[in-house]
Amino acid sequence: MNLDAGLQAFSEESRELLQSMEDTLLQLEAKPDDDDLINGLFRAVHTVKGSAGLFGFDRVVEFAHLAESVMGRVRDHQVAVANDLPSLLLESRDHLGLLIEQALDGKPDPDEDSIRTGKALSARLQRHLSDRPAGEAQSRSIPAPTAPVLPARREAGVENRCWHISLRFGTEVLRNGMDPLSFIRYLNTAGEIVNLTTLEAMPDPAEMDAESCYLGFEIDLNSAADKEAIASVFEFVQDDCLIHILPPNSPIASYGELIEALPEENARIGEILRAGGALTESEFGTILAGWEKRLGGAGGEAESMPEPSGDAGIRPGVVEPSIVNAGADKYKKVKEHKEEENQVVRVSAAKLEDLVNLVGELVISGANTNLLARRSGGRRLADATETLAGLVENIRDTALSLRMVEIGTTFNRFRRVVREVSRELGKEIDLVISGGDTGLDKTVADKIGDPLMHLVRNALDHGIETPAERESAGKPLTETLHLNAYHDSGSIVIEICDDGRGLVREKILAKALEKQLIKENQSLTDSEIQRLIFEPGFSTAEQATNLSGRGVGMDVVLRNIAALRGRIDVESTPGEGAKISIRLPLTLAIIDGFLVQVGKSSYVIPLDLVDECVEFSEVASESYQDSQHINLRGEILPYIRLGEVFKCHTPGARDSQSQKVRENIVVTRYAGQKAGLVVDELLGEHQTVIKPLGTIFKNVKGLSGATILGSGEVAMIVDVPGLVSRVSESGCPQRTNPVNLEEVRH
Amino acid sequence: MKITKQKGTSKSTGLCRLQIEGDMTIYQAAEMMEKFVPCWNDYREFELNLSGVGEMDSAGVQLLLMFDRKSEGYDKKVRLLEIREAVSEVLNLYRLGQRFDIQTSPRQ
């Protein structure tokens, strides 16, 4: 057993659980009565505790246990979700995360800070465990047929002084050369097995596989060993077995959890635990009553429940049928849920990366094969390679979609930020998320998190007014921050909209003057002013709050997004709000390209951006020649000659031929803007594996990468947005500094 | 491994008496299973003489448990005869001594 792998799994699992705890807690604030949320929360912290216990992370277990106890009381409606409880639980969650991190780092001793935080939090959590409103809690939590079972201790622990171990072996255990017997034998050496019930889940003999394991056990072990020692017994099988270990005198609630977590019907397990002495009758009654209550039964119904019979046999009739059925339903649901989970396979990102790289190579060599086949003139060969090319394309799409993740996960991270900011600044902010299911490449999603966080903080900090300001502006007191995402022509667009004050022209200008980014009396258009906020060293925050203004400016955001081949746009209406749109490519690895030829060089234009191709007729353009526009069906279309921009026509090359080369214009559309690229020849679609250009080309605008053609030649990938902006910035392409490709290549 | 039907086996009474020779472990389980299933289908009361069974592991225990079906509409009974120490140790570890009707000598 590779312990590192185990720890890795624990680290991932706990990260997910902590995230889900955070999400749940934030939702819980809005819906404090939602039992599903409360149960989810309880389960999450319970699982963290259990897993941490397996690895012997005692400090994590200790703290998680406290938090779990409080959540258990919330679940049993003994503590209401009110006041500071959500905040307290959120802070506890953070602390738990910190403890787990420290444990994973292998730090032997916690630093003083974390001890202090831990103590403070523990004290606050304890308060929720002790201040039980006696009358109310008793009447609600104690089932009718049983005597009061809550002992004098703060927490209702069971009388059972043994460790309770529930084991369900995986089917492969025997085949893997392990025998459950040896575990039981070993347990015998670690303590005294007070009780053991063997459970079998065997199918009909006709369907039974004699080499599969169908056994499970409920064990009560009287032992002085600690949890770590007991858990370590099962280290070798913990991957494919269901293992639950409850310490002596565990809270009743944790037995309730256990019963529900086990695959058998709740009622059956309950009887087994009762018969085996793990639970007393009254303790079992408490659990039953708890279910009854949660299943929506009125409080009075509990009274009609028959008293659990005194004999120790397993008698199915003992428990009211409705409970048995409800238990079965629950079990079914749990099982379905489990099956759903099992349909997901975890794969390391590095492996996916390798796959995508290989697919890239496959695409290139596929293109090569295609080319050779076409040249050879064999029709059947050409047909076969055509089919192959179709398959390669499918593989490429599937491989890329494997890395697609939903942006929603990234968005959800901001709920916490928004919540905290609204507290801190005394602003009421509503976060609306839409388009969370929009997919994008994981590598892009990973890199967009920080820039987005910065933009969200900025919007909250600078964009949103105080309630007083809003009231005087006649706006609703609660602000709305809207995060939205959608797909648009091969890109994902992420929008951050707020209904705050928008970008204040005067403020930006004043700041820009102060920072000497502009000169006095310089006249600027609105969009130029808006772009000023992305200048290095620009910050309008009058006082540096701890939200934004941490020295990291919007220029960093802009740079990060540009590094992802994305762009950022700002729309703002003073007094009504601002919208920041980020446009990113869906993937960084392979694109559908459109191959064109200019002179002797090939270029690839991303196919998603290509609107149409038309023949470039001098006639249509003649009257617009000076301004580099043509009339495209009554629309003015600015165009660029790729050959001129990249200087790949040797001067006079065209004139030396008696006839003019027939030229084509590729009409591209990006972010609602159309532009034409004039090229010599259209070569058709081409699957393009993007090879990044080295750092020496980083200042070359207009090219976003290179690719290798089937023939082995290099083709440059045209960065349409970059090219268009470069041309529009300088007004006219002739005045730009052309990139001499011949120089670039050699 | 040898499984032989003994005198007294009768479809009319539903009793099946089997003499099992050899170990009951994962190594024999699949093969034994093949022989057991037809018996299981044809009879409803089983007397397994385990005097020739030297070793038993969890796979073997599962085979015994297979015979013993009372739920899901089945009413099958199993009796174990002449079990040896190694087998009884396993059954005791699994606390199955109570579940199986264990007899020291074959019922006459």
XYZ file of N, CA and C in Angstrom, chain A residues 376-552:
531
model
N -0.243 10.495 -53.897
C -0.002 9.215 -54.553
C -1.076 8.908 -55.594
N -2.221 9.522 -55.463
C -3.265 9.385 -56.466
C -4.085 8.132 -56.331
N -3.730 7.258 -55.374
C -4.526 6.050 -55.182
C -5.861 6.403 -54.545
N -6.941 6.071 -55.212
C -8.228 6.517 -54.697
C -8.586 5.810 -53.402
N -8.299 4.484 -53.385
C -8.695 3.743 -52.189
C -7.867 4.166 -50.984
N -6.619 4.460 -51.245
C -5.773 4.937 -50.144
C -6.304 6.278 -49.622
N -6.670 7.126 -50.567
C -7.181 8.441 -50.181
C -8.463 8.289 -49.365
N -9.316 7.357 -49.799
C -10.560 7.119 -49.059
C -10.263 6.673 -47.630
N -9.311 5.718 -47.549
C -8.985 5.175 -46.225
C -8.432 6.266 -45.310
N -7.553 7.092 -45.848
C -6.989 8.139 -44.989
C -8.045 9.170 -44.623
N -9.013 9.332 -45.513
C -10.116 10.262 -45.221
C -10.877 9.795 -43.968
N -11.190 8.485 -43.970
C -11.886 7.910 -42.812
C -11.040 8.084 -41.565
N -9.751 7.793 -41.732
C -8.842 7.914 -40.598
C -8.839 9.342 -40.062
N -8.830 10.281 -40.975
C -8.795 11.686 -40.567
C -10.039 12.031 -39.763
N -11.189 11.463 -40.194
C -12.433 11.710 -39.452
C -12.328 11.194 -38.030
N -11.735 9.995 -37.909
C -11.591 9.400 -36.579
C -10.637 10.218 -35.716
N -9.553 10.641 -36.334
C -8.569 11.435 -35.596
C -9.229 12.701 -35.057
N -10.087 13.254 -35.881
C -10.778 14.471 -35.458
C -11.669 14.200 -34.243
N -12.351 13.043 -34.299
C -13.198 12.668 -33.169
C -12.377 12.467 -31.907
N -11.255 11.782 -32.083
C -10.389 11.530 -30.925
C -9.911 12.850 -30.343
N -9.562 13.761 -31.221
C -9.082 15.062 -30.774
C -10.157 15.765 -29.943
N -11.389 15.769 -30.471
C -12.462 16.446 -29.752
C -12.730 15.785 -28.404
N -12.725 14.437 -28.411
C -13.001 13.727 -27.160
C -11.894 13.993 -26.149
N -10.650 13.939 -26.624
C -9.525 14.150 -25.711
C -9.598 15.546 -25.098
N -9.954 16.504 -25.921
C -10.020 17.868 -25.396
C -11.188 18.025 -24.439
N -12.301 17.329 -24.761
C -13.460 17.496 -23.884
C -13.213 16.865 -22.522
N -12.255 15.915 -22.465
C -11.921 15.311 -21.169
C -11.409 16.364 -20.201
N -10.778 17.361 -20.773
C -10.188 18.385 -19.891
C -11.144 19.536 -19.609
N -12.358 19.419 -20.178
C -13.296 20.506 -19.978
C -13.859 20.449 -18.559
N -13.879 21.562 -17.906
C -14.519 21.629 -16.605
C -15.545 22.759 -16.646
N -16.449 22.726 -15.715
C -17.466 23.774 -15.698
C -16.940 24.988 -14.938
N -17.281 26.141 -15.453
C -16.794 27.378 -14.842
C -17.464 27.605 -13.486
N -18.601 26.911 -13.280
C -19.373 27.099 -12.045
C -18.540 26.896 -10.786
N -17.629 25.911 -10.846
C -16.792 25.630 -9.682
C -15.969 26.857 -9.328
N -15.440 27.503 -10.357
C -14.658 28.711 -10.130
C -15.555 29.822 -9.592
N -16.727 29.943 -10.184
C -17.655 30.990 -9.739
C -18.023 30.831 -8.269
N -18.260 29.562 -7.887
C -18.746 29.345 -6.527
C -17.756 29.806 -5.467
N -16.495 29.841 -5.872
C -15.494 30.320 -4.910
C -15.777 31.744 -4.466
N -16.475 32.492 -5.319
C -16.653 33.898 -5.020
C -17.791 34.163 -4.049
N -18.612 33.126 -3.818
C -19.707 33.334 -2.861
C -19.145 33.774 -1.515
N -18.090 33.077 -1.142
C -17.480 33.387 0.145
C -16.922 34.797 0.147
N -16.241 35.155 -0.925
C -15.634 36.480 -1.015
C -16.716 37.547 -0.887
N -17.785 37.334 -1.654
C -18.845 38.334 -1.658
C -19.458 38.464 -0.274
N -19.648 37.319 0.351
C -20.238 37.344 1.681
C -19.367 38.151 2.644
N -18.060 37.860 2.583
C -17.175 38.531 3.521
C -17.090 40.017 3.258
N -17.039 40.365 1.968
C -16.946 41.779 1.633
C -18.192 42.515 2.090
N -19.337 41.876 1.889
C -20.554 42.572 2.257
C -20.582 42.827 3.762
N -20.022 41.890 4.523
C -19.934 42.102 5.968
C -18.997 43.265 6.279
N -17.829 43.164 5.670
C -16.750 44.073 6.001
C -17.083 45.513 5.654
N -17.699 45.696 4.492
C -17.960 47.046 4.023
C -19.349 47.515 4.401
N -20.105 46.656 5.043
C -21.459 47.049 5.391
C -22.332 47.274 4.181
N -22.006 46.585 3.091
C -22.844 46.682 1.904
C -23.644 45.390 1.784
N -24.855 45.548 1.285
C -25.620 44.325 1.056
C -25.473 43.925 -0.392
N -24.900 42.738 -0.607
C -24.595 42.353 -1.973
C -25.188 40.986 -2.285
N -25.835 40.926 -3.411
C -26.440 39.699 -3.867
C -25.595 39.167 -5.014
N -25.123 37.949 -4.891
C -24.328 37.387 -5.982
C -25.212 36.488 -6.831
N -25.316 36.823 -8.096
C -26.122 36.008 -9.000
C -25.163 35.316 -9.960
N -25.310 34.004 -10.068
C -24.419 33.255 -10.959
C -25.259 32.620 -12.048
N -24.864 32.806 -13.271
C -25.567 32.119 -14.347
C -24.536 31.549 -15.319
N -24.954 30.582 -16.066
C -24.051 29.956 -17.036
C -22.939 29.164 -16.377
N -23.189 28.694 -15.144
C -22.150 27.958 -14.414
C -21.768 26.652 -15.095
N -22.644 26.159 -15.975
C -22.335 24.880 -16.620
C -21.543 25.066 -17.913
N -21.140 26.283 -18.199
C -20.336 26.523 -19.386
C -18.955 25.887 -19.200
N -18.553 25.104 -20.175
C -17.299 24.386 -20.006
C -16.110 25.118 -20.603
N -14.953 24.910 -20.003
C -13.724 25.417 -20.605
C -12.575 24.525 -20.181
N -11.487 24.621 -20.881
C -10.341 23.756 -20.616
C -9.832 23.977 -19.194
N -9.488 22.854 -18.556
C -9.076 22.942 -17.161
C -7.874 23.856 -16.966
N -6.951 23.789 -17.918
C -5.764 24.637 -17.754
C -6.164 26.108 -17.782
N -7.155 26.433 -18.614
C -7.615 27.820 -18.660
C -8.344 28.147 -17.365
N -9.204 27.211 -16.940
C -9.991 27.449 -15.727
C -9.074 27.679 -14.528
N -7.988 26.907 -14.455
C -7.070 27.060 -13.333
C -6.417 28.432 -13.315
N -6.149 28.923 -14.528
C -5.393 30.179 -14.582
C -6.290 31.402 -14.488
N -7.600 31.207 -14.698
C -8.462 32.371 -14.728
C -8.954 32.736 -13.320
N -8.788 31.782 -12.394
C -9.306 31.991 -11.039
C -8.812 33.281 -10.386
N -7.499 33.490 -10.397
C -6.945 34.654 -9.713
C -7.339 35.968 -10.372
N -7.193 36.073 -11.703
C -7.641 37.315 -12.329
C -9.122 37.607 -12.040
N -9.939 36.562 -12.076
C -11.357 36.764 -11.803
C -11.567 37.262 -10.381
N -10.860 36.648 -9.484
C -10.970 37.047 -8.078
C -10.655 38.530 -7.930
N -9.620 38.942 -8.632
C -9.223 40.342 -8.545
C -10.325 41.242 -9.101
N -10.889 40.824 -10.223
C -11.931 41.645 -10.839
C -13.171 41.720 -9.951
N -13.496 40.575 -9.333
C -14.665 40.571 -8.458
C -14.422 41.501 -7.273
N -13.236 41.390 -6.687
C -12.913 42.250 -5.550
C -12.965 43.711 -5.946
N -12.432 43.971 -7.128
C -12.436 45.343 -7.611
C -13.843 45.871 -7.773
N -14.696 45.039 -8.373
C -16.074 45.455 -8.588
C -16.735 45.742 -7.250
N -16.471 44.874 -6.277
C -17.099 45.056 -4.967
C -16.553 46.291 -4.281
N -15.277 46.462 -4.381
C -14.629 47.522 -3.624
C -14.860 48.889 -4.240
N -14.596 48.984 -5.527
C -14.689 50.303 -6.171
C -16.049 50.555 -6.775
N -16.664 49.505 -7.269
C -17.872 49.712 -8.049
C -19.113 49.945 -7.215
N -19.150 49.303 -6.067
C -20.424 49.279 -5.363
C -20.485 50.336 -4.273
N -21.612 51.016 -4.238
C -21.755 52.124 -3.305
C -22.198 51.627 -1.940
N -22.155 52.527 -0.987
C -22.693 52.196 0.335
C -24.214 52.323 0.261
N -24.912 51.687 1.191
C -26.376 51.768 1.156
C -26.868 53.207 1.107
N -26.180 54.095 1.840
C -26.625 55.493 1.859
C -26.527 56.096 0.463
N -25.393 55.858 -0.193
C -25.215 56.394 -1.548
C -26.279 55.839 -2.479
N -26.554 54.577 -2.295
C -27.533 53.941 -3.184
C -28.917 54.511 -2.967
N -29.223 54.749 -1.697
C -30.548 55.254 -1.394
C -30.743 56.614 -2.063
N -29.726 57.450 -1.962
C -29.863 58.786 -2.548
C -29.903 58.697 -4.074
N -29.333 57.624 -4.636
C -29.386 57.483 -6.087
C -30.674 56.794 -6.525
N -31.489 56.431 -5.535
C -32.762 55.814 -5.862
C -32.648 54.381 -6.342
N -31.597 53.701 -5.904
C -31.434 52.303 -6.318
C -31.867 51.392 -5.178
N -32.185 50.154 -5.512
C -32.487 49.230 -4.410
C -31.268 49.084 -3.510
N -31.524 48.896 -2.225
C -30.411 48.895 -1.271
C -29.466 47.719 -1.491
N -30.025 46.605 -1.907
C -29.171 45.428 -2.123
C -28.544 45.500 -3.510
N -27.253 45.390 -3.533
C -26.564 45.433 -4.815
C -26.617 44.062 -5.468
N -26.415 44.065 -6.735
C -26.345 42.787 -7.421
C -25.031 42.697 -8.168
N -24.333 41.612 -7.902
C -23.139 41.323 -8.681
C -23.477 40.082 -9.485
N -23.309 40.200 -10.772
C -23.746 39.127 -11.625
C -22.529 38.501 -12.323
N -22.354 37.213 -12.121
C -21.306 36.489 -12.838
C -21.986 35.645 -13.901
N -21.551 35.781 -15.114
C -22.201 35.065 -16.190
C -21.141 34.490 -17.123
N -21.476 33.383 -17.767
C -20.540 32.798 -18.731
C -21.323 32.192 -19.879
N -20.791 32.271 -21.065
C -21.412 31.598 -22.196
C -20.364 31.377 -23.281
N -20.718 30.501 -24.216
C -19.813 30.227 -25.324
C -20.140 31.131 -26.488
N -19.111 31.596 -27.161
C -19.338 32.421 -28.338
C -18.189 32.201 -29.304
N -18.498 31.700 -30.444
C -17.534 31.404 -31.511
C -16.150 30.992 -30.997
N -16.105 29.799 -30.440
C -14.828 29.233 -30.032
C -14.212 29.859 -28.799
N -14.933 30.732 -28.182
C -14.404 31.358 -26.972
C -15.397 31.152 -25.850
N -14.914 31.359 -24.648
C -15.840 31.447 -23.543
C -15.818 32.903 -23.097
N -16.987 33.429 -22.857
C -17.073 34.814 -22.411
C -17.522 34.798 -20.960
N -16.751 35.470 -20.134
C -17.098 35.550 -18.722
C -17.408 37.011 -18.416
N -18.549 37.252 -17.848
C -18.944 38.636 -17.573
C -19.087 38.860 -16.077
N -18.597 40.000 -15.657
C -18.778 40.399 -14.267
C -19.538 41.717 -14.308
N -20.797 41.693 -13.935
C -21.600 42.915 -13.999
C -21.956 43.358 -12.583
N -21.877 44.646 -12.342
C -22.405 45.132 -11.072
C -23.328 46.306 -11.363
N -24.179 46.587 -10.431
C -25.079 47.720 -10.647
C -24.660 48.883 -9.750
N -23.374 49.060 -9.638
C -22.822 50.108 -8.780
C -22.711 51.436 -9.507
N -21.660 52.165 -9.170
C -21.574 53.518 -9.706
C -20.958 53.562 -11.096
N -20.421 52.437 -11.525
C -19.780 52.438 -12.838
C -18.404 53.073 -12.742
N -17.756 53.237 -13.882
C -16.430 53.860 -13.868
C -16.632 55.368 -13.909
N -16.092 56.014 -12.932
C -16.295 57.471 -12.874
C -15.178 58.152 -13.648
N -15.569 58.776 -14.733
C -14.660 59.409 -15.670
C -13.699 60.376 -14.985
N -14.272 61.249 -14.166
C -13.447 62.294 -13.552
C -12.391 61.684 -12.639
N -12.840 60.703 -11.893
C -11.925 60.086 -10.938
C -10.749 59.438 -11.667
N -11.073 58.755 -12.735
C -10.034 58.049 -13.477
C -9.067 59.054 -14.091
N -9.630 60.100 -14.648
C -8.782 61.117 -15.280
C -7.865 61.758 -14.252
N -8.445 62.108 -13.108
C -7.655 62.775 -12.073
C -6.500 61.881 -11.639
N -6.842 60.597 -11.469
C -5.820 59.663 -11.015
C -4.725 59.496 -12.088
N -5.180 59.403 -13.312
C -4.219 59.197 -14.403
C -3.282 60.399 -14.510
N -3.830 61.575 -14.267
C -2.998 62.777 -14.298
C -1.976 62.734 -13.178
N -2.470 62.367 -12.004
C -1.599 62.322 -10.840
C -0.458 61.321 -11.049
N -0.809 60.229 -11.681
C 0.210 59.203 -11.928
C 0.983 59.477 -13.222
N 0.667 60.592 -13.822
C 1.336 61.004 -15.057
C 1.207 59.983 -16.171
N 0.028 59.398 -16.224
C -0.216 58.475 -17.316
C -0.721 59.237 -18.533
N -1.344 60.371 -18.285
C -1.809 61.217 -19.391
C -1.367 62.652 -19.132
N -1.531 63.445 -20.156
C -1.157 64.851 -19.991
C -2.407 65.695 -19.809
N -2.208 66.842 -19.191
C -3.318 67.783 -19.026
C -3.887 68.107 -20.410
N -5.186 68.272 -20.455
C -5.883 68.671 -21.688
C -5.821 67.640 -22.801
N -5.321 66.483 -22.480
C -5.334 65.444 -23.501
C -6.771 64.980 -23.668
N -7.235 64.937 -24.877
C -8.629 64.528 -25.042
C -8.681 63.024 -25.282
N -9.545 62.390 -24.536
C -9.607 60.936 -24.590
C -11.051 60.496 -24.799
N -11.208 59.441 -25.551
C -12.555 58.903 -25.707
C -12.891 58.073 -24.470
N -14.183 57.770 -24.336
C -14.607 56.997 -23.165
C -13.869 55.670 -23.060
N -13.743 55.011 -24.232
C -13.119 53.690 -24.152
C -11.641 53.822 -23.817
N -11.030 54.898 -24.246
C -9.623 55.103 -23.877
C -9.491 55.343 -22.373
N -10.457 56.069 -21.848
C -10.420 56.327 -20.414
C -10.606 55.019 -19.649
N -11.533 54.198 -20.155
C -11.771 52.933 -19.469
C -10.544 52.036 -19.504
N -9.799 52.129 -20.582
C -8.613 51.282 -20.664
C -7.501 51.754 -19.736
N -7.617 53.015 -19.280
C -6.589 53.524 -18.369
C -6.482 52.688 -17.097
N -7.614 52.108 -16.693
C -7.544 51.362 -15.434
C -6.649 50.135 -15.552
N -6.329 49.771 -16.766
C -5.437 48.624 -16.934
C -3.974 49.032 -17.041
N -3.713 50.327 -16.904
C -2.321 50.780 -16.982
C -1.577 50.383 -15.709
N -0.302 50.032 -15.866
C 0.473 49.704 -14.666
C 0.502 50.882 -13.707
N 0.372 50.602 -12.445
C 0.501 51.643 -11.426
C -0.757 52.459 -11.239
N -1.852 52.042 -11.852
C -3.059 52.823 -11.722
C -3.948 52.212 -10.645
N -4.391 53.026 -9.728
C -5.345 52.541 -8.733
C -6.113 53.738 -8.198
N -7.434 53.669 -8.261
C -8.203 54.841 -7.822
C -8.705 54.721 -6.394
N -8.448 53.580 -5.789
C -8.953 53.439 -4.427
C -8.395 54.557 -3.573
N -9.298 55.341 -2.975
C -8.811 56.469 -2.201
C -8.090 55.979 -0.965
N -8.601 54.926 -0.401
C -7.824 54.325 0.670
C -7.643 52.854 0.312
N -6.458 52.386 0.562
C -6.199 50.990 0.219
C -6.921 50.105 1.223
N -7.978 49.521 0.804
C -8.667 48.592 1.688
C -7.943 47.266 1.585
N -8.344 46.346 2.428
C -7.638 45.061 2.315
C -8.289 44.151 1.288
N -9.204 44.710 0.513
C -9.832 43.889 -0.521
C -9.028 43.929 -1.792
N -9.117 45.082 -2.420
C -8.281 45.235 -3.599
C -7.172 46.190 -3.188
N -6.522 46.769 -4.107
C -5.468 47.711 -3.734
C -4.385 47.050 -2.920
N -4.039 45.850 -3.304
C -2.942 45.210 -2.594
C -1.666 45.349 -3.393
N -1.621 46.364 -4.178
C -0.418 46.558 -4.972
C -0.486 45.814 -6.290
N -1.404 44.854 -6.377
C -1.563 44.171 -7.641
C -2.628 44.923 -8.425
